[in-house]
Amino acid sequence: MRILHTSDWHIGRTFHGHSTLDALSAVLAALVEQVRENAVDLIVVAGDVFDSAAPSAACYPVLTQTLASLTETGAKVVVTSGNHDSAARLGFQSALLRDEITVITDPATVGTPVTLVDAHGPVHVYGIPYLEPAIVRHLWKGVELRTQAQTMAHAFGLIRADMAERGGRAVVAAHCFAAGVDSTPGVEREIRQGGLDVVPLSTFDGPDYVALGHIHGRQQLSDRVRYAGAPVHYSFGEAGKPRGSWLVDLDADGLATVSWLALPVPRPLATLRGSLEELLTADRFAGHDEHWVRAEYTDATPQPDPMRRLQARFPWCATVVHLPENTRDDDAVGYARRVRAARDDGEVIDAFLSHVREGEAASEAERALIREVLDARRVAEARS
């Protein structure tokens, strides 16, 4: 049996205010072609299908079209819900879906598989929707479920018990934060508190393959346990991380081979750093006009209207950050001393500018303007 492992589609997520629906639709269309070209029997989507619990109306056609196209290849699809999904919204039509599509959102079904059959016999596919301990602990009385690690351990215990009775090969889809993986800062919403909810690798023992979701980068915890990551980039922190899915082959004895199928990147990401003038003119930044750009300009002081100016060169500049090249250590005590030492209001303002501009005090032109404003204030006070 040939299985395609994908996850974290995050339909509806924006990229620095820009819609990603068109880009994601194109990438998912490429994924459908890979399913057809590789004669895939089963697609496993391991959670976070939508980006929010209340996706906009425009998100649903993307999912509907993709699922329909996948089943038209002759493959079956198993989808589980993630922590971003609303299980109710993702699963409300599950009873009406065609037989080739199974959407698993009910925690009470953990341990009950979807069974497919190939030339070597049955393959049992167990879906574990995202399990929030506080929400699901009432389902399993007498079991301590205070962390997700405990909850996932219990879920896999139910699966292993069912596997022992049924026999055959088994695949599990789950959505969690496993021990030993590197998350992308600011991307994956935490499913843990102080490390307590990190799920140990030993929890996943038993099945022939475990398809994980939640981490946006491709990661391999063992031959049998892997993250596929998101199909498109949703953060500059993901730049350089490959996009794609795992192609998994099972033979009569279980896991046979796993290979990576790369997906196209609609618009590469680039982080460019230099002074604003360098960013606007330097030849070394040529070739990024069709990239998503994060511009980090290193001028000592903030520059006027940097986004508009940068977008004239990089139309897809999505974010601009001021990161001065040279910073200096300072504290409130040092600033307070300078203020106390000031002999007039002009020197107080000069001390403030030096404090907030990494040591760059007022220029001669700025000092002249400050004097003009202060003189005007004194005249107004004298006349009042």
mmCIF file of C-alpha atoms in Angstrom:
data_model
loop_
_atom_site.group_PDB
_atom_site.id
_atom_site.type_symbol
_atom_site.label_atom_id
_atom_site.label_comp_id
_atom_site.label_asym_id
_atom_site.label_seq_id
_atom_site.Cartn_x
_atom_site.Cartn_y
_atom_site.Cartn_z
ATOM 1 C CA MET A 1 0.000 0.000 0.000
ATOM 2 C CA ARG A 2 1.235 3.467 -0.883
ATOM 3 C CA ILE A 3 0.431 6.347 1.478
ATOM 4 C CA LEU A 4 0.948 10.106 1.140
ATOM 5 C CA HIS A 5 1.463 11.861 4.493
ATOM 6 C CA THR A 6 0.629 15.571 4.545
ATOM 7 C CA SER A 7 -0.529 18.000 7.242
ATOM 8 C CA ASP A 8 -0.978 21.600 8.374
ATOM 9 C CA TRP A 9 -2.675 23.026 5.320
ATOM 10 C CA HIS A 10 -3.917 25.985 7.421
ATOM 11 C CA ILE A 11 -6.502 27.024 4.855
ATOM 12 C CA GLY A 12 -7.273 30.689 5.472
ATOM 13 C CA ARG A 13 -3.978 31.702 7.062
ATOM 14 C CA THR A 14 -2.581 35.044 5.942
ATOM 15 C CA PHE A 15 1.037 35.961 5.336
ATOM 16 C CA HIS A 16 1.726 39.404 6.803
ATOM 17 C CA GLY A 17 -1.754 40.513 5.812
ATOM 18 C CA HIS A 18 -1.728 38.867 2.378
ATOM 19 C CA SER A 19 -4.136 36.054 1.504
ATOM 20 C CA THR A 20 -2.511 32.676 0.831
ATOM 21 C CA LEU A 21 -5.591 30.983 -0.637
ATOM 22 C CA ASP A 22 -4.470 31.198 -4.272
ATOM 23 C CA ALA A 23 -0.932 30.018 -3.511
ATOM 24 C CA LEU A 24 -2.173 27.163 -1.332
ATOM 25 C CA SER A 25 -4.721 26.110 -3.949
ATOM 26 C CA ALA A 26 -1.964 25.890 -6.575
ATOM 27 C CA VAL A 27 0.282 23.857 -4.264
ATOM 28 C CA LEU A 28 -2.531 21.484 -3.316
ATOM 29 C CA ALA A 29 -3.293 21.031 -7.022
ATOM 30 C CA ALA A 30 0.348 19.982 -7.470
ATOM 31 C CA LEU A 31 -0.061 17.566 -4.564
ATOM 32 C CA VAL A 32 -3.066 16.014 -6.323
ATOM 33 C CA GLU A 33 -0.941 15.468 -9.421
ATOM 34 C CA GLN A 34 1.723 13.775 -7.299
ATOM 35 C CA VAL A 35 -0.936 11.456 -5.902
ATOM 36 C CA ARG A 36 -2.004 10.552 -9.419
ATOM 37 C CA GLU A 37 1.531 10.148 -10.796
ATOM 38 C CA ASN A 38 2.646 7.951 -7.890
ATOM 39 C CA ALA A 39 -0.485 5.792 -7.777
ATOM 40 C CA VAL A 40 -1.127 6.633 -4.115
ATOM 41 C CA ASP A 41 -3.727 4.485 -2.359
ATOM 42 C CA LEU A 42 -4.287 6.602 0.755
ATOM 43 C CA ILE A 43 -3.752 10.263 1.689
ATOM 44 C CA VAL A 44 -3.398 11.036 5.402
ATOM 45 C CA VAL A 45 -3.908 14.674 6.454
ATOM 46 C CA ALA A 46 -2.640 14.972 10.037
ATOM 47 C CA GLY A 47 -4.529 17.979 11.369
ATOM 48 C CA ASP A 48 -4.787 21.758 11.075
ATOM 49 C CA VAL A 49 -6.756 21.651 7.856
ATOM 50 C CA PHE A 50 -8.105 25.131 8.563
ATOM 51 C CA ASP A 51 -6.181 27.913 10.268
ATOM 52 C CA SER A 52 -8.948 28.954 12.610
ATOM 53 C CA ALA A 53 -11.974 27.577 14.375
ATOM 54 C CA ALA A 54 -14.189 29.859 12.289
ATOM 55 C CA PRO A 55 -12.819 29.847 8.720
ATOM 56 C CA SER A 56 -14.210 32.312 6.213
ATOM 57 C CA ALA A 57 -16.571 31.212 3.471
ATOM 58 C CA ALA A 58 -13.749 31.412 0.918
ATOM 59 C CA CYS A 59 -11.854 28.629 2.718
ATOM 60 C CA TYR A 60 -14.410 25.867 2.254
ATOM 61 C CA PRO A 61 -14.219 25.619 -1.565
ATOM 62 C CA VAL A 62 -10.430 25.097 -1.298
ATOM 63 C CA LEU A 63 -10.966 22.066 0.933
ATOM 64 C CA THR A 64 -13.930 20.751 -1.040
ATOM 65 C CA GLN A 65 -12.140 20.977 -4.384
ATOM 66 C CA THR A 66 -8.949 19.420 -3.054
ATOM 67 C CA LEU A 67 -10.712 16.468 -1.422
ATOM 68 C CA ALA A 68 -12.794 15.882 -4.543
ATOM 69 C CA SER A 69 -9.709 15.981 -6.767
ATOM 70 C CA LEU A 70 -7.859 13.576 -4.493
ATOM 71 C CA THR A 71 -10.627 11.000 -4.589
ATOM 72 C CA GLU A 72 -10.882 11.330 -8.372
ATOM 73 C CA THR A 73 -7.395 9.798 -8.528
ATOM 74 C CA GLY A 74 -8.840 6.638 -7.001
ATOM 75 C CA ALA A 75 -7.238 7.179 -3.590
ATOM 76 C CA LYS A 76 -8.908 7.230 -0.198
ATOM 77 C CA VAL A 77 -8.454 10.148 2.217
ATOM 78 C CA VAL A 78 -8.292 10.190 6.014
ATOM 79 C CA VAL A 79 -8.343 13.627 7.687
ATOM 80 C CA THR A 80 -7.913 14.387 11.389
ATOM 81 C CA SER A 81 -8.495 17.672 13.187
ATOM 82 C CA GLY A 82 -5.688 19.743 14.718
ATOM 83 C CA ASN A 83 -5.494 22.366 17.437
ATOM 84 C CA HIS A 84 -6.328 25.153 14.973
ATOM 85 C CA ASP A 85 -9.401 23.384 13.658
ATOM 86 C CA SER A 86 -12.866 23.447 15.102
ATOM 87 C CA ALA A 87 -13.681 19.746 15.339
ATOM 88 C CA ALA A 88 -17.386 20.548 15.023
ATOM 89 C CA ARG A 89 -16.978 22.655 11.869
ATOM 90 C CA LEU A 90 -14.485 20.291 10.242
ATOM 91 C CA GLY A 91 -16.553 17.226 11.018
ATOM 92 C CA PHE A 92 -20.122 18.416 10.664
ATOM 93 C CA GLN A 93 -20.501 17.029 7.130
ATOM 94 C CA SER A 94 -18.475 13.871 7.704
ATOM 95 C CA ALA A 95 -21.548 11.620 7.598
ATOM 96 C CA LEU A 96 -22.469 13.060 4.204
ATOM 97 C CA LEU A 97 -19.051 12.700 2.597
ATOM 98 C CA ARG A 98 -18.374 10.086 -0.039
ATOM 99 C CA ASP A 99 -17.069 6.730 1.133
ATOM 100 C CA GLU A 100 -13.537 7.547 -0.025
ATOM 101 C CA ILE A 101 -13.203 10.363 2.540
ATOM 102 C CA THR A 102 -13.097 9.933 6.316
ATOM 103 C CA VAL A 103 -12.879 12.962 8.602
ATOM 104 C CA ILE A 104 -11.988 12.037 12.181
ATOM 105 C CA THR A 105 -12.827 14.676 14.787
ATOM 106 C CA ASP A 106 -14.515 12.693 17.589
ATOM 107 C CA PRO A 107 -12.131 11.680 20.411
ATOM 108 C CA ALA A 108 -14.495 8.863 21.352
ATOM 109 C CA THR A 109 -13.529 7.046 18.133
ATOM 110 C CA VAL A 110 -9.841 6.769 19.096
ATOM 111 C CA GLY A 111 -8.897 3.102 18.826
ATOM 112 C CA THR A 112 -11.414 2.388 16.059
ATOM 113 C CA PRO A 113 -9.665 2.271 12.683
ATOM 114 C CA VAL A 114 -10.546 2.834 9.081
ATOM 115 C CA THR A 115 -9.508 -0.425 7.427
ATOM 116 C CA LEU A 116 -8.173 -0.698 3.890
ATOM 117 C CA VAL A 117 -7.079 -3.890 2.169
ATOM 118 C CA ASP A 118 -4.249 -4.496 -0.287
ATOM 119 C CA ALA A 119 -2.656 -7.622 -1.738
ATOM 120 C CA HIS A 120 -1.029 -8.402 1.619
ATOM 121 C CA GLY A 121 -4.154 -8.029 3.741
ATOM 122 C CA PRO A 122 -5.647 -5.314 5.959
ATOM 123 C CA VAL A 123 -4.099 -1.965 6.854
ATOM 124 C CA HIS A 124 -5.746 -0.294 9.843
ATOM 125 C CA VAL A 125 -5.613 3.514 9.857
ATOM 126 C CA TYR A 126 -6.157 5.096 13.284
ATOM 127 C CA GLY A 127 -6.869 8.801 13.425
ATOM 128 C CA ILE A 128 -6.288 10.762 16.637
ATOM 129 C CA PRO A 129 -7.886 14.214 16.528
ATOM 130 C CA TYR A 130 -6.205 16.886 18.603
ATOM 131 C CA LEU A 131 -6.845 15.930 22.229
ATOM 132 C CA GLU A 132 -7.135 18.765 24.749
ATOM 133 C CA PRO A 133 -6.833 17.055 28.156
ATOM 134 C CA ALA A 134 -9.348 19.302 29.926
ATOM 135 C CA ILE A 135 -11.938 18.623 27.228
ATOM 136 C CA VAL A 136 -11.522 14.866 26.714
ATOM 137 C CA ARG A 137 -10.731 13.544 30.196
ATOM 138 C CA HIS A 138 -14.434 12.942 30.893
ATOM 139 C CA LEU A 139 -14.449 10.333 28.105
ATOM 140 C CA TRP A 140 -12.061 8.028 29.966
ATOM 141 C CA LYS A 141 -13.038 7.848 33.608
ATOM 142 C CA GLY A 142 -10.411 6.763 36.093
ATOM 143 C CA VAL A 143 -7.487 7.785 33.857
ATOM 144 C CA GLU A 144 -5.274 10.698 34.857
ATOM 145 C CA LEU A 145 -5.195 13.063 31.893
ATOM 146 C CA ARG A 146 -3.614 16.333 32.997
ATOM 147 C CA THR A 147 -1.129 16.785 30.160
ATOM 148 C CA GLN A 148 -1.196 16.045 26.492
ATOM 149 C CA ALA A 149 1.628 13.578 27.002
ATOM 150 C CA GLN A 150 -0.642 11.548 29.280
ATOM 151 C CA THR A 151 -3.569 11.921 26.893
ATOM 152 C CA MET A 152 -1.586 10.792 23.860
ATOM 153 C CA ALA A 153 -0.148 7.877 25.830
ATOM 154 C CA HIS A 154 -3.669 6.747 26.686
ATOM 155 C CA ALA A 155 -4.809 7.125 23.065
ATOM 156 C CA PHE A 156 -1.906 5.028 21.797
ATOM 157 C CA GLY A 157 -2.653 2.465 24.473
ATOM 158 C CA LEU A 158 -6.170 2.109 23.086
ATOM 159 C CA ILE A 159 -4.740 1.772 19.590
ATOM 160 C CA ARG A 160 -2.194 -0.876 20.563
ATOM 161 C CA ALA A 161 -4.917 -2.875 22.322
ATOM 162 C CA ASP A 162 -7.077 -2.782 19.207
ATOM 163 C CA MET A 163 -4.097 -3.671 17.001
ATOM 164 C CA ALA A 164 -3.430 -6.752 19.123
ATOM 165 C CA GLU A 165 -6.961 -7.993 18.509
ATOM 166 C CA ARG A 166 -7.173 -7.219 14.806
ATOM 167 C CA GLY A 167 -3.680 -8.086 13.628
ATOM 168 C CA GLY A 168 -2.391 -6.746 10.331
ATOM 169 C CA ARG A 169 -0.483 -3.548 9.691
ATOM 170 C CA ALA A 170 -1.301 -0.167 11.228
ATOM 171 C CA VAL A 171 -0.872 3.532 10.489
ATOM 172 C CA VAL A 172 -1.640 6.325 12.969
ATOM 173 C CA ALA A 173 -2.280 10.010 12.255
ATOM 174 C CA ALA A 174 -1.887 12.388 15.215
ATOM 175 C CA HIS A 175 -1.408 16.086 15.956
ATOM 176 C CA CYS A 176 0.970 16.925 18.786
ATOM 177 C CA PHE A 177 4.358 18.300 19.833
ATOM 178 C CA ALA A 178 6.763 15.363 20.019
ATOM 179 C CA ALA A 179 10.019 15.303 21.943
ATOM 180 C CA GLY A 180 13.109 16.004 19.887
ATOM 181 C CA VAL A 181 11.632 18.350 17.295
ATOM 182 C CA ASP A 182 12.484 21.985 16.565
ATOM 183 C CA SER A 183 9.540 24.329 16.286
ATOM 184 C CA THR A 184 9.544 27.552 14.314
ATOM 185 C CA PRO A 185 9.298 30.509 16.751
ATOM 186 C CA GLY A 186 6.037 32.373 16.361
ATOM 187 C CA VAL A 187 4.489 29.801 14.019
ATOM 188 C CA GLU A 188 3.240 26.714 15.814
ATOM 189 C CA ARG A 189 0.794 27.582 18.532
ATOM 190 C CA GLU A 190 2.138 25.938 21.646
ATOM 191 C CA ILE A 191 0.518 22.653 22.758
ATOM 192 C CA ARG A 192 2.586 22.528 25.901
ATOM 193 C CA GLN A 193 3.286 24.321 29.136
ATOM 194 C CA GLY A 194 6.859 24.406 30.365
ATOM 195 C CA GLY A 195 7.728 21.257 28.433
ATOM 196 C CA LEU A 196 5.244 19.104 30.368
ATOM 197 C CA ASP A 197 3.163 18.385 27.293
ATOM 198 C CA VAL A 198 5.975 17.258 25.027
ATOM 199 C CA VAL A 199 5.090 13.728 23.956
ATOM 200 C CA PRO A 200 7.958 11.210 24.377
ATOM 201 C CA LEU A 201 9.012 9.291 21.289
ATOM 202 C CA SER A 202 8.310 5.989 23.032
ATOM 203 C CA THR A 203 4.605 6.897 23.067
ATOM 204 C CA PHE A 204 4.464 6.162 19.335
ATOM 205 C CA ASP A 205 5.699 2.563 19.619
ATOM 206 C CA GLY A 206 3.673 -0.117 17.857
ATOM 207 C CA PRO A 207 2.254 1.101 14.527
ATOM 208 C CA ASP A 208 4.129 0.580 11.270
ATOM 209 C CA TYR A 209 4.014 4.319 10.534
ATOM 210 C CA VAL A 210 3.008 7.410 12.543
ATOM 211 C CA ALA A 211 2.037 10.490 10.513
ATOM 212 C CA LEU A 212 2.365 13.562 12.713
ATOM 213 C CA GLY A 213 1.130 17.107 12.272
ATOM 214 C CA HIS A 214 1.633 20.436 14.088
ATOM 215 C CA ILE A 215 5.276 21.232 13.258
ATOM 216 C CA HIS A 216 5.586 23.227 10.015
ATOM 217 C CA GLY A 217 8.979 21.889 9.002
ATOM 218 C CA ARG A 218 9.786 18.405 7.703
ATOM 219 C CA GLN A 219 11.224 16.318 10.531
ATOM 220 C CA GLN A 220 12.098 12.678 11.079
ATOM 221 C CA LEU A 221 12.037 11.336 14.624
ATOM 222 C CA SER A 222 12.634 7.744 13.512
ATOM 223 C CA ASP A 223 12.092 5.680 10.385
ATOM 224 C CA ARG A 224 8.469 5.205 11.477
ATOM 225 C CA VAL A 225 7.650 8.599 13.027
ATOM 226 C CA ARG A 226 7.728 11.777 10.930
ATOM 227 C CA TYR A 227 6.337 15.267 10.439
ATOM 228 C CA ALA A 228 5.538 16.316 6.880
ATOM 229 C CA GLY A 229 5.245 20.027 7.694
ATOM 230 C CA ALA A 230 3.072 22.625 5.994
ATOM 231 C CA PRO A 231 2.727 22.649 2.187
ATOM 232 C CA VAL A 232 3.483 26.387 1.910
ATOM 233 C CA HIS A 233 5.598 28.833 3.911
ATOM 234 C CA TYR A 234 3.620 30.818 6.466
ATOM 235 C CA SER A 235 6.474 32.673 8.173
ATOM 236 C CA PHE A 236 9.913 34.073 7.361
ATOM 237 C CA GLY A 237 11.159 31.727 10.075
ATOM 238 C CA GLU A 238 10.324 28.861 7.703
ATOM 239 C CA ALA A 239 12.489 30.186 4.870
ATOM 240 C CA GLY A 240 14.730 27.483 3.487
ATOM 241 C CA LYS A 241 12.686 24.657 4.961
ATOM 242 C CA PRO A 242 11.504 22.312 2.183
ATOM 243 C CA ARG A 243 7.815 21.983 1.417
ATOM 244 C CA GLY A 244 6.338 18.633 0.497
ATOM 245 C CA SER A 245 5.006 15.341 1.825
ATOM 246 C CA TRP A 246 6.185 11.845 2.699
ATOM 247 C CA LEU A 247 5.497 8.961 0.325
ATOM 248 C CA VAL A 248 5.223 5.823 2.450
ATOM 249 C CA ASP A 249 5.204 2.256 1.117
ATOM 250 C CA LEU A 250 4.009 -0.691 3.201
ATOM 251 C CA ASP A 251 4.792 -4.253 2.192
ATOM 252 C CA ALA A 252 3.646 -7.537 3.714
ATOM 253 C CA ASP A 253 5.909 -7.053 6.756
ATOM 254 C CA GLY A 254 5.070 -3.408 7.460
ATOM 255 C CA LEU A 255 7.080 -0.296 6.617
ATOM 256 C CA ALA A 256 9.118 -0.791 3.450
ATOM 257 C CA THR A 257 10.307 2.617 2.199
ATOM 258 C CA VAL A 258 9.743 6.318 2.821
ATOM 259 C CA SER A 259 10.684 9.029 0.325
ATOM 260 C CA TRP A 260 10.176 12.780 0.103
ATOM 261 C CA LEU A 261 8.010 14.418 -2.557
ATOM 262 C CA ALA A 262 8.879 18.105 -2.871
ATOM 263 C CA LEU A 263 6.133 20.614 -3.615
ATOM 264 C CA PRO A 264 6.616 23.844 -5.593
ATOM 265 C CA VAL A 265 7.208 27.074 -3.675
ATOM 266 C CA PRO A 266 4.971 29.758 -5.225
ATOM 267 C CA ARG A 267 7.064 32.653 -3.940
ATOM 268 C CA PRO A 268 10.418 32.131 -2.171
ATOM 269 C CA LEU A 269 11.169 33.974 1.056
ATOM 270 C CA ALA A 270 14.207 36.199 1.560
ATOM 271 C CA THR A 271 15.490 38.197 4.522
ATOM 272 C CA LEU A 272 17.662 41.112 3.380
ATOM 273 C CA ARG A 273 19.834 43.145 5.740
ATOM 274 C CA GLY A 274 21.712 46.392 5.213
ATOM 275 C CA SER A 275 21.314 50.128 5.475
ATOM 276 C CA LEU A 276 18.193 51.458 3.823
ATOM 277 C CA GLU A 277 20.283 53.012 1.057
ATOM 278 C CA GLU A 278 22.007 49.674 0.431
ATOM 279 C CA LEU A 279 18.699 47.837 0.343
ATOM 280 C CA LEU A 280 17.399 50.315 -2.208
ATOM 281 C CA THR A 281 20.441 50.359 -4.488
ATOM 282 C CA ALA A 282 23.005 47.596 -3.847
ATOM 283 C CA ASP A 283 23.522 45.039 -6.615
ATOM 284 C CA ARG A 284 23.813 42.194 -4.116
ATOM 285 C CA PHE A 285 20.081 42.444 -3.479
ATOM 286 C CA ALA A 286 19.168 42.096 -7.145
ATOM 287 C CA GLY A 287 17.016 39.118 -8.044
ATOM 288 C CA HIS A 288 14.629 39.395 -5.104
ATOM 289 C CA ASP A 289 11.963 41.433 -6.872
ATOM 290 C CA GLU A 290 9.637 38.394 -7.102
ATOM 291 C CA HIS A 291 10.347 37.112 -3.579
ATOM 292 C CA TRP A 292 8.545 37.741 -0.342
ATOM 293 C CA VAL A 293 11.002 40.065 1.384
ATOM 294 C CA ARG A 294 11.670 40.800 5.034
ATOM 295 C CA ALA A 295 13.843 43.915 5.050
ATOM 296 C CA GLU A 296 16.049 44.618 8.047
ATOM 297 C CA TYR A 297 17.590 48.063 7.753
ATOM 298 C CA THR A 298 20.532 48.874 9.957
ATOM 299 C CA ASP A 299 20.588 52.683 9.995
ATOM 300 C CA ALA A 300 21.268 54.181 13.414
ATOM 301 C CA THR A 301 17.962 56.045 13.338
ATOM 302 C CA PRO A 302 14.506 55.173 11.946
ATOM 303 C CA GLN A 303 14.104 56.283 8.345
ATOM 304 C CA PRO A 304 11.008 57.942 6.847
ATOM 305 C CA ASP A 305 8.478 55.787 4.982
ATOM 306 C CA PRO A 306 10.740 52.724 4.558
ATOM 307 C CA MET A 307 8.000 50.313 3.443
ATOM 308 C CA ARG A 308 6.829 52.459 0.525
ATOM 309 C CA ARG A 309 10.406 53.075 -0.599
ATOM 310 C CA LEU A 310 11.374 49.406 -0.368
ATOM 311 C CA GLN A 311 8.280 48.229 -2.216
ATOM 312 C CA ALA A 312 9.364 50.362 -5.156
ATOM 313 C CA ARG A 313 12.286 47.937 -5.538
ATOM 314 C CA PHE A 314 10.760 44.815 -3.966
ATOM 315 C CA PRO A 315 7.030 44.763 -4.811
ATOM 316 C CA TRP A 316 6.502 41.794 -2.476
ATOM 317 C CA CYS A 317 8.208 43.334 0.543
ATOM 318 C CA ALA A 318 5.980 42.103 3.369
ATOM 319 C CA THR A 319 7.666 43.459 6.475
ATOM 320 C CA VAL A 320 10.296 46.037 7.415
ATOM 321 C CA VAL A 321 12.242 45.925 10.669
ATOM 322 C CA HIS A 322 14.606 48.561 12.047
ATOM 323 C CA LEU A 323 17.642 46.776 13.521
ATOM 324 C CA PRO A 324 20.500 49.236 14.063
ATOM 325 C CA GLU A 325 23.907 47.804 13.270
ATOM 326 C CA ASN A 326 25.526 49.181 16.383
ATOM 327 C CA THR A 327 23.660 49.151 19.649
ATOM 328 C CA ARG A 328 24.974 50.260 22.977
ATOM 329 C CA ASP A 329 24.231 49.204 26.478
ATOM 330 C CA ASP A 330 22.384 51.813 28.437
ATOM 331 C CA ASP A 331 20.048 51.964 31.367
ATOM 332 C CA ALA A 332 17.621 54.308 33.016
ATOM 333 C CA VAL A 333 20.274 55.443 35.512
ATOM 334 C CA GLY A 334 22.587 56.661 32.759
ATOM 335 C CA TYR A 335 19.747 58.481 31.041
ATOM 336 C CA ALA A 336 18.613 60.047 34.313
ATOM 337 C CA ARG A 337 22.143 61.329 34.933
ATOM 338 C CA ARG A 338 22.243 63.025 31.541
ATOM 339 C CA VAL A 339 18.869 64.647 32.145
ATOM 340 C CA ARG A 340 19.954 65.961 35.548
ATOM 341 C CA ALA A 341 23.149 67.339 34.014
ATOM 342 C CA ALA A 342 21.239 69.191 31.297
ATOM 343 C CA ARG A 343 21.431 72.952 31.621
ATOM 344 C CA ASP A 344 18.305 73.788 29.610
ATOM 345 C CA ASP A 345 15.365 72.204 27.806
ATOM 346 C CA GLY A 346 17.373 71.892 24.616
ATOM 347 C CA GLU A 347 19.927 69.681 26.333
ATOM 348 C CA VAL A 348 17.126 67.591 27.891
ATOM 349 C CA ILE A 349 15.733 66.940 24.415
ATOM 350 C CA ASP A 350 19.212 66.203 23.121
ATOM 351 C CA ALA A 351 19.743 63.676 25.926
ATOM 352 C CA PHE A 352 16.436 62.021 25.091
ATOM 353 C CA LEU A 353 17.257 61.736 21.391
ATOM 354 C CA SER A 354 20.642 60.247 22.211
ATOM 355 C CA HIS A 355 18.960 57.748 24.532
ATOM 356 C CA VAL A 356 16.373 56.506 22.011
ATOM 357 C CA ARG A 357 18.641 56.660 18.935
ATOM 358 C CA GLU A 358 21.481 54.436 20.092
ATOM 359 C CA GLY A 359 23.720 57.360 21.068
ATOM 360 C CA GLU A 360 22.999 59.585 18.063
ATOM 361 C CA ALA A 361 22.237 63.027 19.415
ATOM 362 C CA ALA A 362 20.469 65.801 17.525
ATOM 363 C CA SER A 363 22.064 67.002 14.318
ATOM 364 C CA GLU A 364 22.834 70.691 13.776
ATOM 365 C CA ALA A 365 19.650 71.088 11.737
ATOM 366 C CA GLU A 366 17.626 69.367 14.451
ATOM 367 C CA ARG A 367 19.191 71.544 17.155
ATOM 368 C CA ALA A 368 18.257 74.645 15.204
ATOM 369 C CA LEU A 369 14.676 73.425 14.908
ATOM 370 C CA ILE A 370 14.566 72.589 18.625
ATOM 371 C CA ARG A 371 15.812 76.069 19.494
ATOM 372 C CA GLU A 372 13.189 77.617 17.222
ATOM 373 C CA VAL A 373 10.359 75.640 18.862
ATOM 374 C CA LEU A 374 11.583 76.386 22.392
ATOM 375 C CA ASP A 375 11.972 80.118 21.608
ATOM 376 C CA ALA A 376 8.435 80.183 20.211
ATOM 377 C CA ARG A 377 7.155 78.550 23.382
ATOM 378 C CA ARG A 378 8.945 81.091 25.570
ATOM 379 C CA VAL A 379 7.454 83.997 23.594
ATOM 380 C CA ALA A 380 3.974 82.493 23.918
ATOM 381 C CA GLU A 381 4.406 81.990 27.664
ATOM 382 C CA ALA A 382 5.663 85.564 28.106
ATOM 383 C CA ARG A 383 2.567 86.949 26.355
ATOM 384 C CA SER A 384 0.094 84.853 28.274
#
